[in-house]
CSV table of C-alpha atoms in Angstrom, one decimal:
chain,number,residue,atom,x,y,z
A,1,PHE,CA,138.3,16.3,100.8
A,2,SER,CA,135.6,16.4,103.6
A,3,VAL,CA,133.4,13.6,104.9
A,4,SER,CA,130.3,14.4,106.8
A,5,GLY,CA,126.7,13.2,107.5
A,6,PRO,CA,124.5,11.6,110.2
A,7,PRO,CA,124.8,7.8,110.6
A,8,GLY,CA,123.6,6.1,107.4
A,9,ARG,CA,124.7,8.9,105.3
A,10,PHE,CA,127.9,9.1,103.7
A,11,ALA,CA,128.7,12.5,102.1
A,12,LEU,CA,132.0,13.3,100.4
A,13,ASN,CA,133.0,16.8,98.9
A,14,ASP,CA,136.3,16.5,97.0
A,15,ALA,CA,138.3,19.6,95.9
A,16,VAL,CA,139.8,17.8,93.0
A,17,PRO,CA,138.7,15.3,90.2
A,18,LEU,CA,138.0,12.0,92.1
A,19,THR,CA,138.4,8.2,91.3
A,20,ILE,CA,136.3,5.7,93.3
A,21,ARG,CA,137.5,2.0,93.5
A,22,GLY,CA,136.2,-0.8,95.5
A,23,PRO,CA,132.9,-1.2,97.3
A,24,LEU,CA,131.0,1.6,98.7
A,25,SER,CA,128.0,1.0,101.0
A,26,ALA,CA,125.6,3.3,102.7
A,27,PRO,CA,121.7,4.1,102.7
A,28,TYR,CA,122.4,7.5,101.5
A,29,ILE,CA,125.5,8.6,99.4
A,30,VAL,CA,126.2,11.9,98.2
A,31,ILE,CA,129.5,12.5,96.4
A,32,SER,CA,130.7,15.6,94.6
A,33,ALA,CA,133.8,16.6,92.9
A,34,PRO,CA,135.0,19.3,90.4
A,35,GLY,CA,135.6,18.3,86.7
A,36,ARG,CA,135.3,14.7,86.8
A,37,ILE,CA,134.2,11.6,88.7
A,38,THR,CA,135.6,8.2,87.7
A,39,LEU,CA,133.7,5.0,88.9
A,40,ASP,CA,136.4,2.3,88.5
A,41,GLY,CA,134.4,-0.9,88.4
A,42,ALA,CA,133.0,-0.4,92.0
A,43,THR,CA,130.2,-2.2,93.7
A,44,ILE,CA,127.6,0.0,95.3
A,45,ALA,CA,125.1,-0.7,98.0
A,46,THR,CA,122.7,2.0,98.7
A,47,LEU,CA,119.0,3.1,99.0
A,48,GLY,CA,118.6,6.7,98.0
A,49,ALA,CA,115.4,8.7,97.5
A,50,PRO,CA,112.6,7.3,95.7
A,51,LEU,CA,112.4,7.9,91.9
A,52,SER,CA,109.1,10.0,92.3
A,53,GLN,CA,111.2,12.7,94.0
A,54,GLN,CA,113.9,12.7,91.2
A,55,SER,CA,112.1,14.9,88.5
A,56,GLY,CA,113.9,18.3,89.2
A,57,PRO,CA,116.9,19.5,87.6
A,58,ALA,CA,118.9,18.9,90.8
A,59,PRO,CA,119.2,15.7,92.8
A,60,ALA,CA,116.7,15.1,95.5
A,61,PRO,CA,117.8,16.0,99.2
A,62,GLY,CA,118.5,13.2,101.1
A,63,GLY,CA,119.1,10.8,98.1
A,64,SER,CA,122.1,9.0,96.6
A,65,ASP,CA,123.9,10.8,93.9
A,66,PHE,CA,127.2,11.5,92.1
A,67,ASN,CA,127.4,15.3,91.5
A,68,VAL,CA,130.2,16.5,88.8
A,69,LEU,CA,130.6,20.1,89.5
A,70,ALA,CA,131.7,22.8,86.7
A,71,THR,CA,135.1,24.1,86.9
A,72,GLY,CA,135.2,26.6,83.9
A,73,ALA,CA,137.8,24.5,82.1
A,74,GLY,CA,137.0,21.5,80.0
A,75,THR,CA,133.8,19.4,79.8
A,76,PRO,CA,132.5,18.2,83.3
A,77,SER,CA,132.2,14.4,82.9
A,78,PHE,CA,131.2,11.3,84.9
A,79,VAL,CA,133.2,8.0,83.6
A,80,GLY,CA,132.2,4.5,84.5
A,81,LEU,CA,135.2,2.0,83.9
A,82,GLY,CA,134.2,-1.5,83.4
A,83,SER,CA,130.9,-2.9,85.2
A,84,THR,CA,129.4,-1.3,88.3
A,85,VAL,CA,126.8,-3.2,90.1
A,86,VAL,CA,124.3,-1.5,92.4
A,87,ASP,CA,122.4,-3.4,95.2
A,88,GLY,CA,119.9,-2.2,97.6
A,89,LEU,CA,120.0,-1.7,101.3
A,90,GLY,CA,116.6,-2.3,102.8
A,91,GLY,CA,114.7,-1.6,99.5
A,92,ALA,CA,114.9,-0.9,95.8
A,93,PRO,CA,117.8,1.6,95.3
A,94,THR,CA,117.8,4.8,93.6
A,95,LEU,CA,121.0,6.2,92.1
A,96,ARG,CA,121.3,9.6,90.4
A,97,ILE,CA,124.3,10.8,88.2
A,98,GLN,CA,124.4,14.6,87.8
A,99,VAL,CA,126.5,16.8,85.5
A,100,PRO,CA,126.1,20.5,85.4
A,101,THR,CA,122.8,21.9,84.0
A,102,THR,CA,125.1,23.9,81.7
A,103,GLY,CA,126.3,20.7,80.1
A,104,GLY,CA,128.5,17.7,80.7
A,105,ALA,CA,129.1,14.2,79.6
A,106,ILE,CA,128.1,10.9,81.2
A,107,ALA,CA,129.8,7.9,80.1
A,108,LEU,CA,128.5,4.9,82.3
A,109,GLY,CA,130.5,2.0,80.9
A,110,SER,CA,128.2,-0.6,82.2
A,111,ILE,CA,125.9,-0.3,85.1
A,112,SER,CA,123.5,-2.8,86.4
A,113,GLY,CA,120.9,-3.6,89.3
A,114,GLY,CA,117.8,-5.6,88.6
A,115,ASP,CA,115.6,-3.3,91.0
A,116,LEU,CA,117.7,-0.3,90.6
A,117,SER,CA,116.2,3.1,89.5
A,118,LEU,CA,118.9,4.9,87.7
A,119,VAL,CA,118.4,8.7,87.1
A,120,LEU,CA,120.7,10.6,84.7
A,121,GLY,CA,120.6,14.4,85.2
A,122,GLN,CA,122.6,15.7,82.2
A,123,GLY,CA,121.0,18.9,81.1
A,124,PRO,CA,122.1,19.9,77.6
A,125,GLY,CA,124.9,17.2,77.9
A,126,GLN,CA,125.6,13.7,76.3
A,127,ALA,CA,125.2,10.2,77.9
A,128,THR,CA,126.4,6.9,76.6
A,129,GLY,CA,126.7,3.4,78.1
A,130,ASN,CA,125.0,0.1,78.8
A,131,VAL,CA,122.4,-0.3,81.4
A,132,ASN,CA,120.5,-3.3,82.9
A,133,VAL,CA,118.2,-1.6,85.4
A,134,GLY,CA,114.7,-1.8,86.9
A,135,ALA,CA,113.8,1.9,85.9
A,136,LEU,CA,115.6,4.6,84.0
A,137,LEU,CA,114.7,8.4,84.1
A,138,VAL,CA,116.9,10.7,81.8
A,139,ILE,CA,116.5,14.4,82.5
A,140,GLY,CA,117.8,16.6,79.8
A,141,THR,CA,117.0,19.0,77.0
A,142,GLY,CA,119.2,20.3,73.9
A,143,GLY,CA,121.6,17.3,74.5
A,144,SER,CA,121.6,13.6,73.6
A,145,ALA,CA,121.6,10.1,74.9
A,146,ASN,CA,122.8,6.9,73.2
A,147,LEU,CA,122.3,4.1,75.5
A,148,THR,CA,122.0,0.3,75.0
A,149,GLY,CA,120.7,-2.5,77.5
A,150,ALA,CA,117.5,-3.4,79.3
A,151,VAL,CA,114.9,-1.7,81.4
A,152,GLY,CA,112.5,-3.4,83.7
A,153,GLY,CA,113.8,-6.7,82.3
A,154,LEU,CA,113.0,-5.6,78.8
A,155,GLY,CA,115.6,-5.1,75.9
A,156,SER,CA,115.4,-4.0,72.3
A,157,GLU,CA,112.4,-1.6,71.5
A,158,ALA,CA,110.6,-2.4,74.7
A,159,ALA,CA,113.3,-0.8,76.9
A,160,ALA,CA,112.6,2.5,75.2
A,161,ARG,CA,109.0,2.1,76.1
A,162,GLN,CA,109.8,1.3,79.7
A,163,ALA,CA,112.4,4.3,80.1
A,164,GLN,CA,111.2,7.9,81.0
A,165,ILE,CA,112.6,11.3,80.0
A,166,LEU,CA,111.9,14.9,81.2
A,167,PRO,CA,111.0,17.5,80.7
A,168,SER,CA,109.7,16.3,77.3
A,169,GLU,CA,110.2,13.7,74.8
A,170,ASN,CA,113.1,14.1,72.3
A,171,ALA,CA,114.3,11.9,69.5
A,172,ASN,CA,117.8,12.8,70.4
A,173,TYR,CA,117.7,10.7,73.6
A,174,ARG,CA,117.7,7.1,72.7
A,175,ILE,CA,118.1,3.5,74.0
A,176,ASN,CA,118.7,0.6,71.8
A,177,SER,CA,118.5,3.1,68.7
A,178,CYS,CA,114.8,4.0,69.8
A,179,PRO,CA,113.7,7.4,71.3
A,180,ILE,CA,113.3,7.1,75.1
A,181,HIS,CA,109.5,6.6,75.9
A,182,SER,CA,108.6,5.6,72.3
A,183,VAL,CA,106.2,2.8,71.4
A,184,ASN,CA,107.6,0.6,68.6
A,185,CYS,CA,110.5,3.0,68.2
A,186,ILE,CA,108.0,5.8,67.4
A,187,LEU,CA,107.4,9.0,69.6
A,188,LEU,CA,103.5,9.2,69.5
A,189,GLY,CA,103.7,12.6,71.1
A,190,LEU,CA,105.5,13.8,68.2
A,191,LEU,CA,102.9,12.9,65.7
A,192,THR,CA,101.0,15.9,64.1
A,193,LEU,CA,97.3,15.5,63.3
A,194,PRO,CA,96.0,17.3,60.0
A,195,ALA,CA,95.4,21.0,60.3
A,196,VAL,CA,92.3,20.7,58.4
A,197,ASN,CA,89.1,18.6,58.6
A,198,PRO,CA,89.8,15.5,56.5
A,199,LEU,CA,86.0,15.2,55.9
A,200,GLN,CA,85.5,18.7,54.3
A,201,ASP,CA,85.7,17.7,50.7
A,202,LEU,CA,83.5,14.6,51.3
A,203,THR,CA,80.1,14.9,49.8
A,204,ILE,CA,77.3,12.7,51.3
A,205,GLY,CA,74.0,12.1,49.2
A,206,ALA,CA,72.2,9.5,47.2
A,207,VAL,CA,74.1,7.5,44.5
A,208,ARG,CA,72.8,8.3,41.0
A,209,SER,CA,73.6,6.5,37.9
A,210,ALA,CA,75.6,8.4,35.4
A,211,GLN,CA,72.8,7.9,32.7
A,212,GLU,CA,70.0,9.4,34.8
A,213,ASP,CA,68.5,12.6,33.9
A,214,PRO,CA,69.8,15.2,36.7
A,215,ASP,CA,66.4,17.0,36.4
A,216,VAL,CA,64.4,13.8,37.4
A,217,MET,CA,63.3,13.9,41.1
A,218,LEU,CA,63.6,10.8,43.3
A,219,PRO,CA,60.2,9.3,44.3
A,220,ASP,CA,58.7,10.3,47.6
A,221,ILE,CA,58.4,7.1,49.3
A,222,ALA,CA,57.9,6.6,53.1
A,223,SER,CA,57.9,3.5,55.1
A,224,GLN,CA,54.2,3.8,55.7
A,225,ASP,CA,53.6,3.3,52.0
A,226,TYR,CA,54.4,-0.3,52.3
């Protein structure tokens, strides 16, 4: 493997699948390995790039991320064993976990950090695990997520409302069994309005008794007659 980077940045490019144990601390952490990265109960302290810069299909330059590379054999995967705690260094941390845009698997185990912004870049892959984070952004399409836990201090259905997904809402991406970014477990963006005007068959007019002669005209009474 090779380690490089200016002060404050830890960059590790491994040539074989990688297992990380023990504490890891640097304001900016960039780790890549082919096939598989395993995080074995590590404690991480970092800063990373702001969540606002993490909307693209690839990790933001200058951020903190774990990047699993494709090998052409097997499913690229990120695996968390046990519990991982992420703390901030000089601010609220952002950590991105990335598998190839062609697909892969993210099995978080349990990852927590009260002010952590966690980004899962999974393409058409799958994500599972338990989270207790300040913010959650899932970037994927054509795959699925089955997460549990809390986002922004909220659990149950409210965690789904707090979480974000790009490029669009998708019922296959869930936390606590609710679609990510749903309200009361319902994706409002997927509701369809009627294709026709619901008032088109409504007739508005004066109410007549069924016993009235239809040929009898109503009296012409205006307000000035009173």
